[in-house]
Amino acid sequence: MSSPRIEVLIPHDEIQKRIAELGKQINADYGGRPLVLVGVLKGSFMFLADLVRHINAQVRIEFIGTKSYEGTTTSGQVQLTKDLDKPIQDEDVLLVEDIIDTGLTLNYLKHMLSQREPRSVKVAAFLDKPSRRRIDVKGDYVGFTIEDKFVIGYGLDFEQRYRNLKDLCILVP
Ligand code: IMP
């Protein structure tokens, strides 16, 4: 059996350019107000690390963990695996996601965090795969909209591998 080939879908440089644009947009929208960035583990860690370097405001970094995937298919259930360390009441919260796929994770997290009475909750997503949506949720800041392909790299995994690739890639069997 031959091993899968890895093809680059979006190269690192293009990713960095787009993230700088998102940072500008975020800075303009929040006008320097303090922000709580909530990274959704584990896929968002690289996007969050690059995005936060473009934000000109006082930021607090939090992480939240969810689980919904087995292999390349979603189980349809979202489970919390790690909660925030501190309250977010009266704070401007920016949820940072790797990808909006079915929308189940984002929908779950937006509802859950809204119940904690933040001042606002917005979403920054590195990727959007609108063709797979099962719940109507949208990102406020979206890096790239992609077709229905399973992607890896730049934080995203297939069975916990490939997160370290600097480009966004696809696996070709
Ligand atoms: P949801 O289907 O929108 O709830 O997405 C749940 C999570 O599945 C995402 O945050 C990703 O971590 C993961 N996921 C969805 N599509 C892909 C993909 O193409 N590659 C790697 N992970 C994915």
PDB file of C-alpha atoms and ligand atoms in Angstrom:
ATOM      1  CA  MET A   1       0.000   0.000   0.000  1.00  0.00           C
ATOM      2  CA  SER A   2       1.497   3.402  -0.986  1.00  0.00           C
ATOM      3  CA  SER A   3       1.386   6.301   1.475  1.00  0.00           C
ATOM      4  CA  PRO A   4      -0.807   9.317   0.657  1.00  0.00           C
ATOM      5  CA  ARG A   5       0.660  12.253  -1.244  1.00  0.00           C
ATOM      6  CA  ILE A   6       0.479  15.715   0.297  1.00  0.00           C
ATOM      7  CA  GLU A   7      -0.478  18.606  -1.986  1.00  0.00           C
ATOM      8  CA  VAL A   8      -0.327  22.285  -1.069  1.00  0.00           C
ATOM      9  CA  LEU A   9      -3.688  24.034  -1.297  1.00  0.00           C
ATOM     10  CA  ILE A  10      -2.758  27.421   0.218  1.00  0.00           C
ATOM     11  CA  PRO A  11       0.920  28.256   0.675  1.00  0.00           C
ATOM     12  CA  HIS A  12       2.271  29.758   3.882  1.00  0.00           C
ATOM     13  CA  ASP A  13       2.980  33.208   2.365  1.00  0.00           C
ATOM     14  CA  GLU A  14      -0.561  33.585   1.133  1.00  0.00           C
ATOM     15  CA  ILE A  15      -1.853  32.547   4.557  1.00  0.00           C
ATOM     16  CA  GLN A  16       0.306  35.199   6.242  1.00  0.00           C
ATOM     17  CA  LYS A  17      -0.870  37.942   3.879  1.00  0.00           C
ATOM     18  CA  ARG A  18      -4.502  37.119   4.531  1.00  0.00           C
ATOM     19  CA  ILE A  19      -3.993  36.986   8.301  1.00  0.00           C
ATOM     20  CA  ALA A  20      -2.436  40.452   8.245  1.00  0.00           C
ATOM     21  CA  GLU A  21      -5.589  41.703   6.488  1.00  0.00           C
ATOM     22  CA  LEU A  22      -7.813  40.048   9.087  1.00  0.00           C
ATOM     23  CA  GLY A  23      -5.749  41.665  11.847  1.00  0.00           C
ATOM     24  CA  LYS A  24      -6.256  45.100  10.292  1.00  0.00           C
ATOM     25  CA  GLN A  25      -9.980  44.552  10.066  1.00  0.00           C
ATOM     26  CA  ILE A  26     -10.159  43.396  13.693  1.00  0.00           C
ATOM     27  CA  ASN A  27      -8.131  46.395  14.900  1.00  0.00           C
ATOM     28  CA  ALA A  28     -10.419  48.766  13.026  1.00  0.00           C
ATOM     29  CA  ASP A  29     -13.601  47.127  14.349  1.00  0.00           C
ATOM     30  CA  TYR A  30     -12.620  46.993  18.022  1.00  0.00           C
ATOM     31  CA  GLY A  31     -10.865  50.370  18.043  1.00  0.00           C
ATOM     32  CA  GLY A  32      -8.194  49.245  20.496  1.00  0.00           C
ATOM     33  CA  ARG A  33     -10.624  47.866  23.098  1.00  0.00           C
ATOM     34  CA  PRO A  34      -9.269  44.939  25.179  1.00  0.00           C
ATOM     35  CA  LEU A  35     -10.133  41.528  23.752  1.00  0.00           C
ATOM     36  CA  VAL A  36     -10.306  37.960  24.976  1.00  0.00           C
ATOM     37  CA  LEU A  37      -9.175  35.589  22.252  1.00  0.00           C
ATOM     38  CA  VAL A  38     -10.580  32.104  22.797  1.00  0.00           C
ATOM     39  CA  GLY A  39      -8.726  29.527  20.724  1.00  0.00           C
ATOM     40  CA  VAL A  40     -10.623  26.337  19.996  1.00  0.00           C
ATOM     41  CA  LEU A  41      -8.217  23.450  20.579  1.00  0.00           C
ATOM     42  CA  LYS A  42      -6.407  21.998  18.967  1.00  0.00           C
ATOM     43  CA  GLY A  43      -6.701  23.067  15.342  1.00  0.00           C
ATOM     44  CA  SER A  44      -6.626  26.845  15.879  1.00  0.00           C
ATOM     45  CA  PHE A  45      -3.297  27.081  17.689  1.00  0.00           C
ATOM     46  CA  MET A  46      -1.219  28.163  14.676  1.00  0.00           C
ATOM     47  CA  PHE A  47      -3.823  30.573  13.305  1.00  0.00           C
ATOM     48  CA  LEU A  48      -4.253  32.139  16.741  1.00  0.00           C
ATOM     49  CA  ALA A  49      -0.497  32.532  17.188  1.00  0.00           C
ATOM     50  CA  ASP A  50      -0.161  34.338  13.851  1.00  0.00           C
ATOM     51  CA  LEU A  51      -3.347  36.409  14.158  1.00  0.00           C
ATOM     52  CA  VAL A  52      -2.620  37.708  17.660  1.00  0.00           C
ATOM     53  CA  ARG A  53       0.647  39.252  16.443  1.00  0.00           C
ATOM     54  CA  HIS A  54      -1.403  41.624  14.266  1.00  0.00           C
ATOM     55  CA  ILE A  55      -3.767  42.775  17.011  1.00  0.00           C
ATOM     56  CA  ASN A  56      -2.977  46.168  18.531  1.00  0.00           C
ATOM     57  CA  ALA A  57      -4.898  45.925  21.791  1.00  0.00           C
ATOM     58  CA  GLN A  58      -4.600  44.408  25.219  1.00  0.00           C
ATOM     59  CA  VAL A  59      -5.436  40.738  24.725  1.00  0.00           C
ATOM     60  CA  ARG A  60      -6.062  37.830  27.045  1.00  0.00           C
ATOM     61  CA  ILE A  61      -5.577  34.377  25.575  1.00  0.00           C
ATOM     62  CA  GLU A  62      -7.858  31.535  26.589  1.00  0.00           C
ATOM     63  CA  PHE A  63      -8.327  28.081  25.148  1.00  0.00           C
ATOM     64  CA  ILE A  64     -11.379  25.909  25.000  1.00  0.00           C
ATOM     65  CA  GLY A  65     -11.437  22.281  23.908  1.00  0.00           C
ATOM     66  CA  THR A  66     -14.073  20.418  21.939  1.00  0.00           C
ATOM     67  CA  LYS A  67     -14.260  17.070  20.284  1.00  0.00           C
ATOM     68  CA  SER A  68     -16.545  15.979  17.478  1.00  0.00           C
ATOM     69  CA  TYR A  69     -14.477  14.139  14.926  1.00  0.00           C
ATOM     70  CA  GLU A  70     -13.421  10.527  14.449  1.00  0.00           C
ATOM     71  CA  GLY A  71     -11.101  10.243  11.411  1.00  0.00           C
ATOM     72  CA  THR A  72     -12.517  12.320   8.551  1.00  0.00           C
ATOM     73  CA  THR A  73     -16.184  12.146   9.546  1.00  0.00           C
ATOM     74  CA  THR A  74     -18.034  14.153  12.159  1.00  0.00           C
ATOM     75  CA  SER A  75     -19.849  12.238  14.884  1.00  0.00           C
ATOM     76  CA  GLY A  76     -22.448  15.034  14.968  1.00  0.00           C
ATOM     77  CA  GLN A  77     -21.970  15.458  18.721  1.00  0.00           C
ATOM     78  CA  VAL A  78     -19.890  18.202  20.291  1.00  0.00           C
ATOM     79  CA  GLN A  79     -18.242  17.519  23.627  1.00  0.00           C
ATOM     80  CA  LEU A  80     -16.377  20.021  25.805  1.00  0.00           C
ATOM     81  CA  THR A  81     -12.943  18.647  26.676  1.00  0.00           C
ATOM     82  CA  LYS A  82     -11.506  21.815  28.232  1.00  0.00           C
ATOM     83  CA  ASP A  83     -13.240  24.906  29.634  1.00  0.00           C
ATOM     84  CA  LEU A  84     -11.954  28.492  29.943  1.00  0.00           C
ATOM     85  CA  ASP A  85      -9.747  29.314  32.929  1.00  0.00           C
ATOM     86  CA  LYS A  86     -11.489  32.595  33.811  1.00  0.00           C
ATOM     87  CA  PRO A  87     -14.918  34.243  33.429  1.00  0.00           C
ATOM     88  CA  ILE A  88     -15.669  36.360  30.349  1.00  0.00           C
ATOM     89  CA  GLN A  89     -18.487  38.478  31.757  1.00  0.00           C
ATOM     90  CA  ASP A  90     -18.539  41.989  30.195  1.00  0.00           C
ATOM     91  CA  GLU A  91     -15.579  41.143  27.958  1.00  0.00           C
ATOM     92  CA  ASP A  92     -15.332  41.337  24.154  1.00  0.00           C
ATOM     93  CA  VAL A  93     -14.710  37.758  23.106  1.00  0.00           C
ATOM     94  CA  LEU A  94     -13.250  36.648  19.798  1.00  0.00           C
ATOM     95  CA  LEU A  95     -13.612  32.912  19.251  1.00  0.00           C
ATOM     96  CA  VAL A  96     -10.755  31.652  17.088  1.00  0.00           C
ATOM     97  CA  GLU A  97     -11.559  28.547  15.040  1.00  0.00           C
ATOM     98  CA  ASP A  98      -9.529  26.552  12.528  1.00  0.00           C
ATOM     99  CA  ILE A  99     -12.457  25.736  10.240  1.00  0.00           C
ATOM    100  CA  ILE A 100     -16.230  26.069  10.116  1.00  0.00           C
ATOM    101  CA  ASP A 101     -17.384  22.810   8.593  1.00  0.00           C
ATOM    102  CA  THR A 102     -20.840  21.544   9.627  1.00  0.00           C
ATOM    103  CA  GLY A 103     -21.075  24.507  12.009  1.00  0.00           C
ATOM    104  CA  LEU A 104     -21.986  22.265  14.958  1.00  0.00           C
ATOM    105  CA  THR A 105     -18.931  23.195  17.045  1.00  0.00           C
ATOM    106  CA  LEU A 106     -19.288  26.921  16.490  1.00  0.00           C
ATOM    107  CA  ASN A 107     -23.009  26.891  17.169  1.00  0.00           C
ATOM    108  CA  TYR A 108     -22.453  24.998  20.406  1.00  0.00           C
ATOM    109  CA  LEU A 109     -19.635  27.287  21.556  1.00  0.00           C
ATOM    110  CA  LYS A 110     -21.374  30.545  20.646  1.00  0.00           C
ATOM    111  CA  HIS A 111     -24.425  29.542  22.673  1.00  0.00           C
ATOM    112  CA  MET A 112     -22.385  28.302  25.587  1.00  0.00           C
ATOM    113  CA  LEU A 113     -20.221  31.432  25.788  1.00  0.00           C
ATOM    114  CA  SER A 114     -23.163  33.812  25.294  1.00  0.00           C
ATOM    115  CA  GLN A 115     -24.745  32.419  28.464  1.00  0.00           C
ATOM    116  CA  ARG A 116     -21.741  33.768  30.397  1.00  0.00           C
ATOM    117  CA  GLU A 117     -22.815  37.337  29.587  1.00  0.00           C
ATOM    118  CA  PRO A 118     -19.827  38.630  27.623  1.00  0.00           C
ATOM    119  CA  ARG A 119     -20.084  42.111  26.137  1.00  0.00           C
ATOM    120  CA  SER A 120     -19.853  40.555  22.658  1.00  0.00           C
ATOM    121  CA  VAL A 121     -18.928  37.280  20.943  1.00  0.00           C
ATOM    122  CA  LYS A 122     -17.509  37.274  17.435  1.00  0.00           C
ATOM    123  CA  VAL A 123     -15.803  34.576  15.412  1.00  0.00           C
ATOM    124  CA  ALA A 124     -12.513  34.513  13.528  1.00  0.00           C
ATOM    125  CA  ALA A 125     -12.176  31.365  11.433  1.00  0.00           C
ATOM    126  CA  PHE A 126      -9.126  30.481   9.391  1.00  0.00           C
ATOM    127  CA  LEU A 127     -11.247  28.463   6.939  1.00  0.00           C
ATOM    128  CA  ASP A 128     -14.863  28.127   5.919  1.00  0.00           C
ATOM    129  CA  LYS A 129     -16.356  25.127   4.097  1.00  0.00           C
ATOM    130  CA  PRO A 130     -19.919  26.426   3.485  1.00  0.00           C
ATOM    131  CA  SER A 131     -20.995  23.445   1.343  1.00  0.00           C
ATOM    132  CA  ARG A 132     -20.898  21.187   4.426  1.00  0.00           C
ATOM    133  CA  ARG A 133     -22.975  23.397   6.697  1.00  0.00           C
ATOM    134  CA  ARG A 134     -25.665  21.697   8.820  1.00  0.00           C
ATOM    135  CA  ILE A 135     -26.401  24.716  11.020  1.00  0.00           C
ATOM    136  CA  ASP A 136     -26.550  28.299   9.784  1.00  0.00           C
ATOM    137  CA  VAL A 137     -23.606  29.956  11.540  1.00  0.00           C
ATOM    138  CA  LYS A 138     -21.153  32.423  10.072  1.00  0.00           C
ATOM    139  CA  GLY A 139     -17.687  33.674  10.878  1.00  0.00           C
ATOM    140  CA  ASP A 140     -17.216  37.422  11.310  1.00  0.00           C
ATOM    141  CA  TYR A 141     -13.604  37.237  10.066  1.00  0.00           C
ATOM    142  CA  VAL A 142     -12.870  34.398   7.630  1.00  0.00           C
ATOM    143  CA  GLY A 143      -9.444  33.705   6.167  1.00  0.00           C
ATOM    144  CA  PHE A 144     -10.341  31.528   3.186  1.00  0.00           C
ATOM    145  CA  THR A 145     -13.476  29.877   1.854  1.00  0.00           C
ATOM    146  CA  ILE A 146     -12.653  26.412   0.498  1.00  0.00           C
ATOM    147  CA  GLU A 147     -14.377  23.584  -1.369  1.00  0.00           C
ATOM    148  CA  ASP A 148     -15.453  20.355   0.263  1.00  0.00           C
ATOM    149  CA  LYS A 149     -11.997  18.817   0.644  1.00  0.00           C
ATOM    150  CA  PHE A 150     -10.457  17.382   3.790  1.00  0.00           C
ATOM    151  CA  VAL A 151      -7.541  19.675   4.604  1.00  0.00           C
ATOM    152  CA  ILE A 152      -4.499  19.238   6.823  1.00  0.00           C
ATOM    153  CA  GLY A 153      -1.610  21.365   7.994  1.00  0.00           C
ATOM    154  CA  TYR A 154      -1.348  24.844   9.513  1.00  0.00           C
ATOM    155  CA  GLY A 155      -2.826  23.394  12.722  1.00  0.00           C
ATOM    156  CA  LEU A 156      -5.328  21.014  11.164  1.00  0.00           C
ATOM    157  CA  ASP A 157      -4.902  17.272  11.552  1.00  0.00           C
ATOM    158  CA  PHE A 158      -5.819  13.897  10.186  1.00  0.00           C
ATOM    159  CA  GLU A 159      -5.850  11.531  13.166  1.00  0.00           C
ATOM    160  CA  GLN A 160      -3.624  13.951  15.112  1.00  0.00           C
ATOM    161  CA  ARG A 161      -0.941  14.105  12.407  1.00  0.00           C
ATOM    162  CA  TYR A 162       0.203  16.855  10.021  1.00  0.00           C
ATOM    163  CA  ARG A 163      -0.644  19.819  12.304  1.00  0.00           C
ATOM    164  CA  ASN A 164       2.927  21.084  11.948  1.00  0.00           C
ATOM    165  CA  LEU A 165       2.853  21.628   8.157  1.00  0.00           C
ATOM    166  CA  LYS A 166       3.345  25.326   7.432  1.00  0.00           C
ATOM    167  CA  ASP A 167       1.085  25.297   4.352  1.00  0.00           C
ATOM    168  CA  LEU A 168      -2.564  24.292   4.181  1.00  0.00           C
ATOM    169  CA  CYS A 169      -2.563  20.969   2.330  1.00  0.00           C
ATOM    170  CA  ILE A 170      -4.767  18.140   1.126  1.00  0.00           C
ATOM    171  CA  LEU A 171      -4.098  14.429   1.365  1.00  0.00           C
ATOM    172  CA  VAL A 172      -4.296  12.644  -1.974  1.00  0.00           C
ATOM    173  CA  PRO A 173      -4.792   8.899  -1.432  1.00  0.00           C
TER     174      PRO A 173
HETATM  175  P1  IMP B   1     -17.652  21.474  12.609  1.00  0.00           P
HETATM  176  O1  IMP B   1     -18.092  20.364  11.712  1.00  0.00           O
HETATM  177  O2  IMP B   1     -17.936  22.817  11.995  1.00  0.00           O
HETATM  178  O3  IMP B   1     -18.254  21.319  13.964  1.00  0.00           O
HETATM  179  O4  IMP B   1     -16.070  21.362  12.755  1.00  0.00           O
HETATM  180  C1  IMP B   1     -15.497  20.665  13.822  1.00  0.00           C
HETATM  181  C2  IMP B   1     -14.026  20.534  13.715  1.00  0.00           C
HETATM  182  O5  IMP B   1     -13.731  19.494  12.797  1.00  0.00           O
HETATM  183  C3  IMP B   1     -13.205  21.692  13.211  1.00  0.00           C
HETATM  184  O6  IMP B   1     -12.950  22.670  14.182  1.00  0.00           O
HETATM  185  C4  IMP B   1     -11.933  20.976  12.784  1.00  0.00           C
HETATM  186  O7  IMP B   1     -11.055  20.805  13.872  1.00  0.00           O
HETATM  187  C5  IMP B   1     -12.470  19.642  12.292  1.00  0.00           C
HETATM  188  N1  IMP B   1     -12.495  19.633  10.824  1.00  0.00           N
HETATM  189  C6  IMP B   1     -13.506  19.924   9.986  1.00  0.00           C
HETATM  190  N2  IMP B   1     -13.140  19.822   8.695  1.00  0.00           N
HETATM  191  C7  IMP B   1     -11.820  19.476   8.730  1.00  0.00           C
HETATM  192  C8  IMP B   1     -10.839  19.247   7.701  1.00  0.00           C
HETATM  193  O8  IMP B   1     -11.063  19.358   6.486  1.00  0.00           O
HETATM  194  N3  IMP B   1      -9.590  18.903   8.143  1.00  0.00           N
HETATM  195  C9  IMP B   1      -9.265  18.783   9.465  1.00  0.00           C
HETATM  196  N4  IMP B   1     -10.146  18.991  10.434  1.00  0.00           N
HETATM  197  C10 IMP B   1     -11.414  19.345  10.079  1.00  0.00           C
END
